[in-house]
Amino acid sequence: MRTTIGYTIESIGYVVGAQGALTFASRTFFGAEWGWLPKVVDLPSAAYLGIVAAGLALVAVGVRTRKAPARRNIA
């Protein structure tokens, strides 16, 4: 179960981080809006760097959860 949860959180983190980076780069360097994130929320360009950080945090938590050793039942 931990493996499934870890992969799920990690996958969500990759998507969120990529969308944040894509939106930040497109607004900063090209003056356009790419991706689906600007369609959902309207934030300043710098706030999308926070979304990238949140995505990286989700990836880290997912990897840590996935690699956690299984609990042993001592009876």
mmCIF file of C-alpha atoms in Angstrom:
data_model
loop_
_atom_site.group_PDB
_atom_site.id
_atom_site.type_symbol
_atom_site.label_atom_id
_atom_site.label_comp_id
_atom_site.label_asym_id
_atom_site.label_seq_id
_atom_site.Cartn_x
_atom_site.Cartn_y
_atom_site.Cartn_z
ATOM 1 C CA MET A 1 0.000 0.000 0.000
ATOM 2 C CA ARG A 2 2.830 2.414 0.821
ATOM 3 C CA THR A 3 4.338 1.823 -2.595
ATOM 4 C CA THR A 4 1.079 2.731 -4.348
ATOM 5 C CA ILE A 5 0.599 5.858 -2.249
ATOM 6 C CA GLY A 6 4.227 6.888 -2.791
ATOM 7 C CA TYR A 7 3.956 6.566 -6.565
ATOM 8 C CA THR A 8 0.657 8.475 -6.584
ATOM 9 C CA ILE A 9 1.984 11.394 -4.540
ATOM 10 C CA GLU A 10 5.174 11.451 -6.593
ATOM 11 C CA SER A 11 3.236 11.506 -9.879
ATOM 12 C CA ILE A 12 1.023 14.360 -8.701
ATOM 13 C CA GLY A 13 4.151 16.238 -7.623
ATOM 14 C CA TYR A 14 5.707 15.878 -11.070
ATOM 15 C CA VAL A 15 2.577 17.216 -12.779
ATOM 16 C CA VAL A 16 2.141 20.143 -10.380
ATOM 17 C CA GLY A 17 5.832 21.061 -10.529
ATOM 18 C CA ALA A 18 5.960 20.855 -14.308
ATOM 19 C CA GLN A 19 2.850 23.001 -14.698
ATOM 20 C CA GLY A 20 4.220 25.606 -12.298
ATOM 21 C CA ALA A 21 7.563 25.724 -14.129
ATOM 22 C CA LEU A 22 5.865 25.860 -17.522
ATOM 23 C CA THR A 23 3.592 28.720 -16.486
ATOM 24 C CA PHE A 24 6.405 30.688 -14.837
ATOM 25 C CA ALA A 25 8.676 30.310 -17.869
ATOM 26 C CA SER A 26 5.948 31.146 -20.384
ATOM 27 C CA ARG A 27 4.859 34.299 -18.535
ATOM 28 C CA THR A 28 8.385 35.477 -17.741
ATOM 29 C CA PHE A 29 10.127 34.824 -21.047
ATOM 30 C CA PHE A 30 7.371 34.757 -23.674
ATOM 31 C CA GLY A 31 4.490 36.841 -22.295
ATOM 32 C CA ALA A 32 2.018 34.023 -22.925
ATOM 33 C CA GLU A 33 0.251 31.475 -20.762
ATOM 34 C CA TRP A 34 0.912 27.810 -21.408
ATOM 35 C CA GLY A 35 -0.488 24.821 -19.575
ATOM 36 C CA TRP A 36 -3.709 24.308 -17.672
ATOM 37 C CA LEU A 37 -2.705 25.924 -14.378
ATOM 38 C CA PRO A 38 -3.397 29.551 -15.451
ATOM 39 C CA LYS A 39 -6.861 28.433 -16.528
ATOM 40 C CA VAL A 40 -7.549 27.270 -12.961
ATOM 41 C CA VAL A 41 -5.910 30.040 -10.881
ATOM 42 C CA ASP A 42 -4.688 33.522 -11.713
ATOM 43 C CA LEU A 43 -1.536 34.225 -9.719
ATOM 44 C CA PRO A 44 1.453 36.525 -10.150
ATOM 45 C CA SER A 45 4.388 35.000 -12.001
ATOM 46 C CA ALA A 46 6.522 34.643 -8.877
ATOM 47 C CA ALA A 47 3.805 32.620 -7.129
ATOM 48 C CA TYR A 48 4.234 29.870 -9.694
ATOM 49 C CA LEU A 49 7.733 29.305 -8.294
ATOM 50 C CA GLY A 50 6.017 28.402 -5.035
ATOM 51 C CA ILE A 51 3.922 25.901 -6.933
ATOM 52 C CA VAL A 52 7.127 24.412 -8.355
ATOM 53 C CA ALA A 53 8.461 24.101 -4.789
ATOM 54 C CA ALA A 54 5.230 22.442 -3.675
ATOM 55 C CA GLY A 55 5.538 19.966 -6.545
ATOM 56 C CA LEU A 56 9.116 19.162 -5.559
ATOM 57 C CA ALA A 57 8.000 18.661 -1.958
ATOM 58 C CA LEU A 58 5.317 16.215 -3.103
ATOM 59 C CA VAL A 59 7.907 14.303 -5.123
ATOM 60 C CA ALA A 60 10.207 14.100 -2.104
ATOM 61 C CA VAL A 61 7.392 12.885 0.167
ATOM 62 C CA GLY A 62 6.330 10.313 -2.412
ATOM 63 C CA VAL A 63 9.837 8.930 -2.767
ATOM 64 C CA ARG A 64 10.295 8.804 0.989
ATOM 65 C CA THR A 65 6.949 7.064 1.486
ATOM 66 C CA ARG A 66 7.697 4.600 -1.256
ATOM 67 C CA LYS A 67 11.110 3.692 0.163
ATOM 68 C CA ALA A 68 9.954 3.390 3.763
ATOM 69 C CA PRO A 69 10.550 -0.086 5.184
ATOM 70 C CA ALA A 70 7.515 -2.194 5.845
ATOM 71 C CA ARG A 71 6.312 -2.311 9.417
ATOM 72 C CA ARG A 72 6.974 -5.511 11.273
ATOM 73 C CA ASN A 73 4.339 -6.968 13.553
ATOM 74 C CA ILE A 74 5.899 -8.349 16.699
ATOM 75 C CA ALA A 75 3.464 -10.544 18.545
#
